[in-house]
Coordinates of C-alpha atoms in Angstrom, one line a residue:
M93 CA 17.1 12.6 -28.7
G94 CA 19.7 13.3 -25.4
K95 CA 16.7 12.8 -22.9
W96 CA 15.8 10.8 -20.4
D97 CA 14.4 10.5 -16.7
V98 CA 15.9 9.3 -13.5
R99 CA 13.4 8.6 -10.6
R100 CA 14.4 8.4 -6.7
E101 CA 12.4 8.4 -4.1
G102 CA 9.7 10.7 -5.2
W103 CA 12.2 13.4 -6.6
L104 CA 12.2 13.7 -11.0
I105 CA 15.6 14.3 -12.0
R106 CA 15.7 15.5 -15.8
F107 CA 18.2 15.8 -18.3
S108 CA 17.9 17.5 -21.2
F109 CA 20.8 17.4 -23.8
G110 CA 19.5 19.2 -26.6
D111 CA 17.7 22.1 -24.4
M112 CA 21.6 22.8 -22.9
P113 CA 23.5 25.6 -24.5
L114 CA 25.7 25.9 -27.0
K115 CA 28.4 26.5 -24.0
Q116 CA 27.6 23.6 -22.2
K117 CA 27.3 21.2 -24.4
L118 CA 31.1 22.1 -26.1
F119 CA 32.3 22.0 -22.4
L120 CA 30.7 18.6 -21.8
C121 CA 31.6 16.9 -25.2
I122 CA 35.1 17.9 -24.3
A123 CA 34.6 16.3 -20.9
L124 CA 33.5 12.9 -22.3
L125 CA 35.6 13.0 -25.0
I126 CA 39.3 13.9 -23.6
V127 CA 38.4 14.0 -19.8
V128 CA 36.2 10.9 -19.0
P129 CA 38.9 8.7 -21.6
L130 CA 41.8 10.2 -19.9
L131 CA 40.1 8.4 -16.5
L132 CA 39.2 5.4 -17.9
A133 CA 42.9 4.6 -19.2
G134 CA 43.7 6.0 -16.3
F135 CA 42.1 3.5 -14.2
Y136 CA 42.8 0.8 -16.7
L137 CA 46.3 1.0 -16.9
N138 CA 46.5 2.0 -13.0
H139 CA 45.0 -1.6 -12.4
Q140 CA 47.2 -3.3 -15.1
F141 CA 50.3 -2.0 -13.7
A142 CA 49.2 -2.8 -10.5
R143 CA 48.6 -7.1 -11.1
L144 CA 51.7 -6.5 -13.5
T145 CA 53.7 -4.9 -10.2
L146 CA 52.4 -7.1 -7.5
S147 CA 52.7 -10.5 -9.8
K148 CA 56.5 -9.0 -10.6
S149 CA 57.6 -8.2 -6.7
S150 CA 55.9 -11.6 -5.7
D151 CA 57.5 -13.4 -7.7
I152 CA 60.7 -10.7 -6.1
A153 CA 60.1 -12.2 -2.9
L154 CA 59.3 -16.1 -3.4
Q155 CA 62.5 -16.7 -5.3
T156 CA 64.7 -14.1 -2.4
L157 CA 62.0 -17.0 0.3
K158 CA 63.3 -19.9 -2.0
Q159 CA 66.2 -19.1 -1.3
T160 CA 66.2 -21.0 2.1
R161 CA 65.3 -23.6 0.5
Q162 CA 69.6 -24.8 0.5
N163 CA 69.7 -24.8 4.2
F164 CA 66.2 -27.1 4.5
D165 CA 67.9 -29.6 2.1
S166 CA 70.8 -29.5 4.4
L167 CA 68.8 -30.2 7.9
I168 CA 67.2 -33.1 6.0
A169 CA 70.0 -34.7 4.5
D170 CA 72.1 -34.3 7.3
T171 CA 69.1 -35.6 9.5
N172 CA 68.7 -38.5 7.7
D173 CA 72.3 -39.3 7.2
L174 CA 73.0 -38.8 10.9
T175 CA 70.4 -41.4 11.4
L176 CA 70.8 -43.7 9.1
R177 CA 75.0 -44.1 10.4
M178 CA 72.9 -44.6 13.6
M179 CA 70.7 -47.4 13.0
A180 CA 74.1 -49.3 11.1
N181 CA 76.8 -48.8 13.6
A182 CA 77.6 -51.7 15.1
R183 CA 78.8 -50.6 18.8
I184 CA 75.4 -49.1 18.5
Q185 CA 73.4 -52.6 17.7
K186 CA 75.8 -54.0 20.7
F187 CA 74.9 -51.8 23.6
L188 CA 71.5 -51.5 22.6
K189 CA 71.1 -55.4 22.8
E190 CA 73.8 -55.0 25.8
D191 CA 75.8 -57.6 24.0
Y192 CA 78.5 -56.7 26.3
N193 CA 80.5 -57.4 29.6
K194 CA 78.3 -54.6 31.5
E195 CA 80.7 -54.5 34.5
L196 CA 83.6 -53.4 32.4
D197 CA 82.6 -52.3 28.9
F198 CA 79.1 -50.3 29.6
D199 CA 81.2 -47.0 30.1
Q200 CA 83.4 -47.5 27.3
Y201 CA 80.6 -48.2 25.1
Y202 CA 78.7 -45.3 26.1
R203 CA 82.3 -43.5 25.9
E204 CA 82.7 -44.2 22.3
I205 CA 79.8 -43.3 20.8
Y206 CA 79.6 -40.5 22.7
D207 CA 82.6 -39.7 20.9
W208 CA 82.1 -41.3 17.3
L209 CA 78.4 -38.8 17.5
D210 CA 80.5 -35.8 18.4
D211 CA 82.6 -36.6 15.5
L212 CA 80.2 -36.7 13.4
K213 CA 77.4 -34.3 13.9
G214 CA 80.5 -32.2 13.5
S215 CA 79.8 -28.2 13.5
K216 CA 76.1 -28.7 12.6
A217 CA 74.2 -26.2 15.6
Y218 CA 70.8 -27.1 15.0
Y219 CA 71.5 -30.5 16.6
E220 CA 70.7 -29.6 20.5
T221 CA 70.6 -33.1 21.3
I222 CA 71.3 -36.6 20.3
S223 CA 69.5 -39.8 22.2
L224 CA 68.9 -43.4 22.2
I225 CA 65.7 -44.4 24.0
D226 CA 65.0 -48.2 24.6
G227 CA 61.7 -49.8 25.9
G228 CA 60.6 -46.5 27.0
R229 CA 63.2 -45.6 28.9
L230 CA 66.1 -43.5 28.1
A231 CA 69.6 -45.2 27.1
F232 CA 71.7 -42.9 25.8
Q233 CA 71.3 -38.9 25.2
T234 CA 74.7 -36.2 24.1
G235 CA 74.2 -32.3 24.0
T236 CA 71.6 -30.6 25.8
L237 CA 69.8 -32.5 28.3
D238 CA 66.7 -33.8 27.3
V239 CA 65.2 -36.7 29.6
S240 CA 61.8 -36.5 28.4
V241 CA 60.4 -39.5 26.9
D242 CA 57.5 -39.3 24.8
A243 CA 55.9 -42.5 24.1
E244 CA 53.4 -41.4 21.1
R245 CA 55.8 -40.2 19.2
T246 CA 58.5 -43.2 19.5
R247 CA 55.9 -45.8 18.7
A248 CA 54.7 -43.6 15.8
A249 CA 58.3 -43.5 15.1
S250 CA 58.3 -47.1 14.7
E251 CA 55.5 -47.3 12.9
L252 CA 57.4 -46.5 10.4
K253 CA 59.9 -48.9 9.8
G254 CA 62.4 -46.8 9.2
R255 CA 61.6 -43.9 7.9
L256 CA 62.3 -40.5 9.3
Y257 CA 59.5 -39.0 11.8
W258 CA 59.4 -35.3 12.5
A259 CA 58.0 -33.8 15.5
S260 CA 57.6 -30.1 17.7
D261 CA 56.7 -28.6 20.1
D262 CA 57.2 -24.7 21.6
N263 CA 60.8 -24.3 20.5
R264 CA 62.6 -27.8 19.2
L265 CA 61.9 -29.7 16.3
Y266 CA 62.4 -33.9 16.6
A267 CA 63.4 -36.6 14.3
Y268 CA 62.8 -40.4 14.9
R269 CA 63.5 -43.3 13.9
R270 CA 63.7 -46.9 14.3
I271 CA 66.7 -48.8 14.9
M272 CA 66.4 -52.6 14.0
D273 CA 68.9 -56.3 15.3
F274 CA 70.9 -56.4 11.9
N275 CA 71.4 -60.3 13.0
K276 CA 67.9 -60.7 13.6
F277 CA 64.8 -59.9 11.3
G278 CA 62.2 -57.6 13.0
R279 CA 63.3 -57.0 15.8
E280 CA 63.5 -53.5 17.3
L281 CA 66.6 -52.6 18.8
G282 CA 65.3 -49.2 20.4
V283 CA 64.4 -45.4 18.4
I284 CA 67.1 -42.7 18.0
K285 CA 66.1 -39.0 19.2
V286 CA 67.9 -35.8 17.6
N287 CA 66.6 -32.1 19.2
V288 CA 66.7 -30.1 16.2
S289 CA 66.5 -26.4 17.8
E290 CA 63.9 -24.4 16.3
E291 CA 65.5 -21.5 16.9
A292 CA 68.5 -22.3 14.5
V293 CA 65.7 -23.4 11.9
R294 CA 64.2 -20.1 12.5
R295 CA 67.7 -19.0 11.3
F296 CA 67.0 -19.8 7.9
Y297 CA 64.6 -17.2 7.0
E298 CA 64.4 -14.3 9.9
D299 CA 66.5 -12.8 7.7
I300 CA 64.3 -12.2 4.7
N301 CA 61.1 -11.5 6.6
S302 CA 61.5 -7.7 5.7
Y303 CA 57.8 -6.6 4.4
D304 CA 55.6 -5.2 7.2
G305 CA 52.9 -7.3 8.3
S306 CA 54.3 -10.8 6.7
R307 CA 54.9 -13.7 8.4
I308 CA 56.9 -17.3 7.8
D309 CA 55.4 -20.8 9.2
L310 CA 57.3 -23.3 8.2
I311 CA 54.3 -26.4 9.0
D312 CA 53.7 -30.4 8.1
A313 CA 51.4 -32.0 6.1
S314 CA 48.6 -32.0 8.2
G315 CA 49.0 -28.6 8.9
K316 CA 50.9 -28.1 12.1
V317 CA 52.9 -25.5 12.5
M318 CA 56.5 -27.3 12.9
S319 CA 58.5 -23.6 12.9
S320 CA 57.2 -20.0 13.2
T321 CA 57.8 -15.8 13.1
E322 CA 55.1 -16.2 15.4
R323 CA 56.1 -17.5 18.3
G324 CA 52.5 -18.7 20.0
A325 CA 51.9 -20.6 16.8
I326 CA 54.3 -23.4 17.0
G327 CA 53.1 -26.5 17.3
R328 CA 49.1 -25.6 16.8
A329 CA 47.5 -26.0 13.6
Y330 CA 48.2 -23.1 11.3
A331 CA 45.6 -21.1 11.5
Y332 CA 45.0 -19.8 7.7
Y333 CA 45.7 -23.9 6.5
E334 CA 41.8 -24.6 5.4
D335 CA 42.2 -21.2 3.2
I336 CA 45.3 -21.1 1.6
K337 CA 45.3 -25.6 0.6
P338 CA 43.3 -25.8 -2.6
G339 CA 46.1 -23.1 -3.4
I340 CA 48.9 -25.4 -2.4
S341 CA 47.6 -28.4 -3.5
G342 CA 49.6 -30.3 -6.2
R343 CA 52.5 -27.5 -6.8
D344 CA 55.4 -27.5 -5.6
E345 CA 55.9 -23.5 -5.1
G346 CA 54.5 -20.5 -6.4
F347 CA 52.3 -17.9 -4.9
F348 CA 48.6 -16.5 -5.5
G349 CA 46.7 -13.5 -3.9
K350 CA 44.5 -14.1 -1.1
R351 CA 42.2 -12.4 1.5
L352 CA 42.8 -13.8 4.6
T353 CA 41.9 -12.2 8.2
G354 CA 43.3 -8.2 8.0
G355 CA 42.5 -7.5 4.5
N356 CA 44.1 -9.1 1.0
N357 CA 47.6 -10.6 1.0
V358 CA 50.2 -12.5 -1.3
V359 CA 50.8 -16.2 0.1
L360 CA 54.1 -17.3 -0.9
F361 CA 55.4 -21.2 -0.6
Y362 CA 57.8 -23.9 -1.7
R363 CA 57.8 -27.5 0.1
V364 CA 60.3 -29.0 1.7
A365 CA 61.7 -32.7 -0.1
G366 CA 61.5 -35.4 2.6
P367 CA 59.5 -34.7 5.7
E368 CA 56.6 -32.7 3.4
W369 CA 56.9 -29.9 4.8
T370 CA 55.6 -25.9 3.6
L371 CA 57.4 -23.5 4.0
V372 CA 54.7 -20.6 4.0
Q373 CA 55.3 -16.4 3.7
T374 CA 52.3 -14.4 4.0
I375 CA 52.6 -11.1 3.4
P376 CA 49.8 -8.0 2.9
E377 CA 49.6 -6.5 -0.6
S378 CA 49.7 -3.4 1.0
S379 CA 53.7 -3.8 1.1
F380 CA 53.4 -3.8 -2.7
T381 CA 53.6 -0.2 -2.5
L382 CA 56.3 1.7 -3.4
L383 CA 56.4 1.1 -7.5
K384 CA 52.8 1.3 -7.8
T385 CA 52.1 4.6 -5.9
T386 CA 54.9 6.3 -8.3
L387 CA 52.7 4.9 -10.9
N388 CA 50.0 6.2 -9.9
I389 CA 51.6 10.2 -9.5
M390 CA 52.7 9.2 -13.4
L391 CA 49.0 8.5 -14.2
L392 CA 48.2 11.6 -11.7
V393 CA 50.2 13.7 -13.5
A394 CA 49.9 12.4 -16.9
I395 CA 45.9 12.9 -16.6
G396 CA 46.2 16.3 -15.1
L397 CA 48.1 18.0 -17.9
C398 CA 45.5 16.5 -20.2
V399 CA 42.6 17.9 -18.5
L400 CA 44.7 21.4 -18.1
F401 CA 45.8 21.7 -22.1
G402 CA 41.8 20.6 -22.7
F403 CA 40.8 23.3 -20.7
L404 CA 42.8 25.3 -22.4
F405 CA 41.8 24.0 -25.7
S406 CA 37.7 25.5 -24.1
L407 CA 39.1 28.6 -23.6
V408 CA 39.9 28.9 -27.0
Q409 CA 37.1 27.5 -27.6
H410 CA 34.9 29.7 -26.0
R411 CA 36.5 32.6 -27.3
Y412 CA 36.8 32.0 -31.3
W413 CA 34.1 29.4 -31.4
I414 CA 31.4 29.6 -28.6
K415 CA 31.3 33.2 -28.7
P416 CA 30.8 34.4 -31.5
L417 CA 28.1 31.3 -32.2
G418 CA 27.1 32.8 -29.3
R419 CA 26.1 36.1 -30.5
L420 CA 24.8 34.8 -33.8
R421 CA 22.1 32.7 -32.2
A422 CA 20.8 36.1 -29.9
E423 CA 20.2 37.8 -33.6
M424 CA 18.6 34.7 -34.6
A425 CA 16.4 35.1 -31.5
K426 CA 15.6 38.9 -32.5
L427 CA 14.6 37.9 -36.4
R428 CA 12.6 34.8 -34.5
T429 CA 10.2 37.3 -33.0
G430 CA 9.9 40.0 -36.5
N431 CA 13.0 41.7 -35.4
F432 CA 15.2 42.3 -38.9
N433 CA 17.7 44.7 -37.1
I434 CA 21.2 42.6 -37.1
A435 CA 24.2 43.7 -36.0
L436 CA 27.3 41.6 -35.7
A437 CA 30.2 43.5 -35.9
G438 CA 33.5 42.2 -36.1
A439 CA 33.2 39.5 -37.6
S440 CA 36.1 37.3 -37.9
K441 CA 37.1 36.4 -41.6
D442 CA 37.2 32.5 -41.0
E443 CA 34.2 29.8 -41.1
I444 CA 32.3 31.7 -38.2
G445 CA 32.4 34.6 -39.8
E446 CA 31.9 34.1 -43.2
I447 CA 28.7 31.9 -41.3
H448 CA 27.6 35.6 -39.4
Q449 CA 27.7 37.5 -43.2
G450 CA 25.8 34.5 -44.4
F451 CA 23.0 35.4 -42.2
I452 CA 23.0 38.8 -42.3
R453 CA 22.0 38.3 -46.1
M454 CA 20.0 35.9 -45.7
A455 CA 18.2 38.2 -43.3
G456 CA 18.1 41.4 -45.6
Q457 CA 17.3 38.7 -47.8
L458 CA 14.5 37.5 -46.1
K459 CA 12.8 40.7 -45.2
Q460 CA 12.9 42.0 -48.8
T461 CA 10.9 39.1 -49.4
I462 CA 8.3 39.6 -47.5
D463 CA 8.3 42.9 -48.1
D464 CA 7.7 42.0 -51.8
V465 CA 5.8 39.3 -51.6
Y466 CA 4.2 37.8 -48.5
V467 CA 2.5 41.0 -47.4
S468 CA 1.5 42.0 -51.1
R469 CA -0.6 38.5 -50.9
I470 CA -2.0 38.6 -47.9
R471 CA -3.2 41.9 -48.7
R472 CA -4.7 41.3 -51.9
R473 CA -6.3 37.5 -50.4
E474 CA -7.9 40.1 -47.5
A475 CA -9.1 42.1 -50.7
E476 CA -9.9 38.6 -52.0
L477 CA -11.8 37.9 -49.1
T478 CA -13.7 40.8 -48.0
A479 CA -15.3 41.3 -51.8
L480 CA -15.9 37.1 -51.1
Q481 CA -18.2 38.4 -48.0
A482 CA -19.9 41.8 -49.7
Q483 CA -21.3 39.8 -52.2
I484 CA -23.8 36.9 -52.2
N485 CA -23.5 33.8 -54.6
P486 CA -25.5 34.3 -58.1
H487 CA -26.4 31.1 -58.3
F488 CA -28.4 31.6 -55.3
L489 CA -30.0 34.6 -55.7
Y490 CA -31.3 33.6 -58.5
N491 CA -32.4 29.6 -56.9
T492 CA -34.1 32.0 -54.4
L493 CA -36.4 35.0 -56.0
D494 CA -37.3 31.6 -58.6
S495 CA -38.7 30.1 -55.0
I496 CA -40.3 32.9 -54.8
R497 CA -41.8 33.1 -58.1
W498 CA -43.4 29.8 -58.0
L499 CA -44.4 30.2 -54.4
A500 CA -46.4 32.8 -55.5
M501 CA -47.7 31.4 -58.7
K502 CA -48.4 28.0 -57.0
H503 CA -50.2 29.2 -54.2
R504 CA -51.3 32.9 -54.9
N505 CA -50.7 33.8 -51.4
Y506 CA -48.8 35.9 -48.6
D507 CA -46.2 33.0 -48.1
V508 CA -44.1 35.2 -49.4
S509 CA -43.6 37.7 -46.0
E510 CA -41.9 34.0 -44.8
Q511 CA -39.8 33.7 -47.7
I512 CA -38.3 37.2 -47.9
E513 CA -37.6 37.5 -43.9
A514 CA -35.4 34.2 -44.3
L515 CA -34.0 36.4 -46.8
S516 CA -33.2 39.2 -44.4
E517 CA -32.0 37.3 -42.1
I518 CA -29.5 36.0 -44.6
F519 CA -28.9 39.1 -45.0
K520 CA -28.2 40.2 -41.4
H521 CA -26.1 37.4 -41.4
V522 CA -23.8 37.8 -43.6
L523 CA -23.2 41.0 -43.0
S524 CA -22.9 40.8 -39.4
K525 CA -21.9 44.7 -38.7
G526 CA -18.6 43.5 -40.5
R527 CA -17.4 41.1 -38.2
P528 CA -15.8 37.8 -39.8
I529 CA -16.5 35.9 -36.9
V530 CA -19.4 34.4 -35.1
T531 CA -20.3 31.5 -33.6
I532 CA -21.4 27.9 -34.5
G533 CA -25.4 28.8 -33.6
S534 CA -25.7 31.4 -36.1
E535 CA -24.3 29.6 -38.7
L536 CA -26.0 27.1 -37.6
E537 CA -29.1 29.3 -38.1
F538 CA -28.0 31.1 -40.9
L539 CA -27.9 27.3 -42.4
E540 CA -31.7 27.0 -41.3
N541 CA -32.6 30.1 -42.8
Y542 CA -30.8 29.2 -45.9
M543 CA -32.6 25.6 -45.7
F544 CA -36.2 27.1 -45.7
I545 CA -35.7 29.1 -48.4
Q546 CA -34.5 26.0 -50.5
Q547 CA -37.5 23.5 -48.7
A548 CA -39.9 25.6 -50.8
K549 CA -37.9 24.8 -54.1
Y550 CA -37.1 20.9 -53.8
G551 CA -39.8 19.8 -51.0
Q552 CA -39.5 16.9 -48.6
R553 CA -37.6 16.0 -51.9
I554 CA -34.1 17.0 -49.5
K555 CA -33.8 16.9 -45.4
L556 CA -31.5 18.4 -43.5
R557 CA -30.1 16.7 -40.4
V558 CA -28.2 18.3 -37.5
E559 CA -26.1 17.4 -34.6
A560 CA -24.5 19.7 -33.0
D561 CA -23.0 19.7 -29.4
P562 CA -25.0 22.0 -27.4
D563 CA -21.7 23.0 -25.1
L564 CA -20.2 24.3 -28.6
L565 CA -23.0 26.6 -29.8
A566 CA -21.0 29.6 -28.1
L567 CA -17.1 28.9 -29.8
P568 CA -16.8 31.4 -32.6
V569 CA -16.0 30.5 -36.3
P570 CA -15.3 32.4 -39.2
K571 CA -18.1 33.4 -41.0
L572 CA -20.1 31.8 -43.6
I573 CA -18.2 27.8 -43.5
L574 CA -21.1 25.6 -43.9
Q575 CA -23.5 27.2 -46.3
P576 CA -21.6 26.7 -49.5
L577 CA -20.7 23.2 -47.9
V578 CA -24.6 22.3 -48.2
E579 CA -24.9 24.5 -51.4
N580 CA -22.0 22.3 -52.6
A581 CA -24.2 19.0 -51.5
I582 CA -27.6 20.5 -53.0
L583 CA -26.4 21.0 -56.4
H584 CA -23.6 18.2 -57.4
G585 CA -25.4 15.5 -55.0
L586 CA -29.0 16.1 -54.4
E587 CA -30.5 18.2 -56.8
E588 CA -29.9 15.7 -60.2
K589 CA -30.8 12.6 -57.8
L590 CA -34.7 12.5 -58.3
E591 CA -35.6 10.6 -55.0
G592 CA -33.9 13.4 -53.5
G593 CA -31.6 12.6 -49.8
T594 CA -30.3 13.7 -46.5
I595 CA -27.7 16.0 -46.1
E596 CA -26.0 15.5 -42.8
V597 CA -23.9 18.6 -40.6
R598 CA -22.6 17.1 -36.9
I599 CA -20.4 18.9 -34.9
E600 CA -18.3 18.0 -32.3
R601 CA -15.2 18.3 -30.3
E602 CA -11.8 17.1 -30.5
G603 CA -9.8 17.6 -27.7
E604 CA -8.8 21.7 -28.7
R605 CA -10.2 21.0 -31.8
I606 CA -14.1 21.6 -33.6
R607 CA -14.6 18.8 -36.0
M608 CA -17.7 20.1 -38.2
V609 CA -18.5 16.4 -41.1
V610 CA -21.0 17.5 -43.5
S611 CA -21.7 14.8 -45.3
D612 CA -24.9 13.9 -48.1
D613 CA -26.3 10.5 -50.0
G614 CA -26.4 12.1 -53.2
L615 CA -24.7 11.2 -56.8
G616 CA -21.2 11.7 -55.7
A617 CA -18.3 12.8 -57.6
D618 CA -14.7 11.2 -58.8
Q619 CA -11.9 11.8 -55.9
E620 CA -9.9 13.2 -58.0
R621 CA -12.2 16.1 -59.2
M622 CA -12.9 16.9 -55.2
N623 CA -9.6 17.1 -54.8
R624 CA -9.0 19.9 -57.7
L625 CA -11.7 21.6 -56.4
L626 CA -9.2 22.9 -53.8
G627 CA -6.7 23.1 -56.2
V628 CA -5.0 26.5 -57.1
E629 CA -5.7 26.0 -60.9
G630 CA -9.2 24.1 -59.8
D631 CA -13.0 24.5 -61.5
R632 CA -13.5 29.0 -60.7
E633 CA -17.1 28.3 -60.6
G634 CA -17.2 24.9 -58.9
G635 CA -14.8 24.6 -56.7
F636 CA -14.2 28.8 -56.3
A637 CA -16.0 28.6 -52.5
L638 CA -14.7 25.8 -50.9
R639 CA -11.5 26.9 -52.1
N640 CA -11.9 30.3 -50.8
I641 CA -13.2 28.4 -47.2
D642 CA -10.2 26.2 -46.5
E643 CA -7.6 29.5 -47.6
R644 CA -9.7 31.5 -45.2
I645 CA -9.5 29.0 -42.7
K646 CA -5.8 28.3 -42.8
L647 CA -5.0 31.6 -43.1
Q648 CA -6.0 32.5 -39.7
Y649 CA -5.4 29.5 -38.1
G650 CA -2.6 27.7 -39.2
R651 CA -1.8 25.3 -42.5
E652 CA -2.8 22.0 -40.3
F653 CA -6.7 23.2 -40.5
G654 CA -9.0 23.5 -42.9
L655 CA -11.3 21.3 -45.5
T656 CA -10.6 17.6 -46.6
F657 CA -12.7 15.5 -49.3
S658 CA -13.6 12.1 -49.6
S659 CA -16.2 11.4 -52.7
K660 CA -17.3 8.3 -54.3
K661 CA -19.9 8.1 -57.0
N662 CA -23.0 6.4 -56.1
E663 CA -22.6 6.7 -52.8
G664 CA -22.3 10.1 -51.2
T665 CA -19.5 12.7 -49.9
I666 CA -18.1 13.6 -47.0
V667 CA -16.6 17.0 -46.4
E668 CA -14.6 17.4 -42.7
L669 CA -13.7 21.0 -41.2
R670 CA -11.4 21.3 -38.8
V671 CA -10.6 24.1 -36.4
P672 CA -8.7 24.9 -33.5
V673 CA -10.7 25.7 -30.2
T674 CA -10.3 29.3 -29.2
K675 CA -11.8 32.5 -27.4
N676 CA -12.8 35.1 -29.3
E677 CA -13.0 38.8 -27.2
E678 CA -15.3 40.6 -29.8
L679 CA -18.5 38.4 -29.5
E680 CA -18.0 38.8 -25.7

């Protein structure tokens, strides 16, 4: 737990939380539990406030933009009313039909129409020119001179059958409407052309374009720019029309965010009734920065205060918790090395002080326990093992002498010398100059001498087969650990079996361990009884030697090593013995 590896470009970065000092762990926990959540909360709140601020600012900007709606509605309504009244005016009907005496009445009709239109448009400053076009020629005009006649626009107005047609160029908007003969159905008399000043229209919204980088455009249903704060865009296709078209389709007004050329923008819009115009304002999101900056500063101040209090809290932790625990950790390290001189002066009266005092008491009690119990038991065990190695099993001596006697009685020759020679080798191995450690090869030689003596009694009824890795013969092991196992196999497994059997000894290496297996095909025994042989209260006669082998190995190498038994009646017994691979300097 608390460990992971990060591999990148051949480098290995290993992070281990469990290996970190307590001080670093606490600082890291403070960072994780206080600073990081605050930062995440700050980023989340900042994101939410930014969205809320942007939405609120956009709504305010839209309401400001919609204040121009009344001006556009007035322009559309006035132009619609003007052209309708012109279409229904009797004098204009007669003038276009030339239903008058040309020589006498032309100037009078012209002057009357002129005066009437001048009164009609009144104070409407956005009208520059009002013209009547008949058959592709300019028949009447009042206001600023404009002699141009656009045949395509007049034809488009004629096709609308009396509805207004709007167009624009660099500095004007144009409204066209067809005039029909009221006395003859289907006859067209001409087209009304009204020039609207684009500059006057621009003044409708120019004053509200106060955001840095903002732009306002009046576009028609096809995306053509009718009026704009960007002078070069008038009369052309709106540059962002395809980008904003999904956002404005099917809606009368609103706002949305969109990434346009130059960055993220807020698009505000509303539709102008009648000609299906749309007034569009694009504002860079960066223009709505004042409130967002204020909120960011407040969040940074709050996070800074929390970090400051977290740092102060960590200092308090270091003085009253981490530092005392560090001293306790150092004393515990001394205890692990066997040094019981514990010094924890100046312990406080709180829980940490109680832990210090408890540790001091525990160390004292542990030292007393080791002195009173553990050391005395080790010395007693060493004495028992020394006594065990100094003695020769009475059963073994009896069986050996009995074998020698029977051999002498049977053959009446000097074979007894061979038995005595084997016995001397056994004594030599047992003594081993007082050393408790011998090589595996020496143990196997001792085992062969032992079996040489036993075969004098049992003949070929009992056979010994040894399989050992030659590389292991020079490795050290405790003395007298194989012979008692073989003897146990003979006495409890094969002696009472009429046809005898075979004892197999296998010695092999398992990693950093040596595995020794002694197995027989004898009568076997109850598994529970075999386990009792290794118990503390086990059979003293049948299991004392085996139990001492197990305890010697455990005392020498640790509790994970020693003997294990498995046995089944009438099938045999398997004894496994494991010791570590070691190097004994005394054997070199």
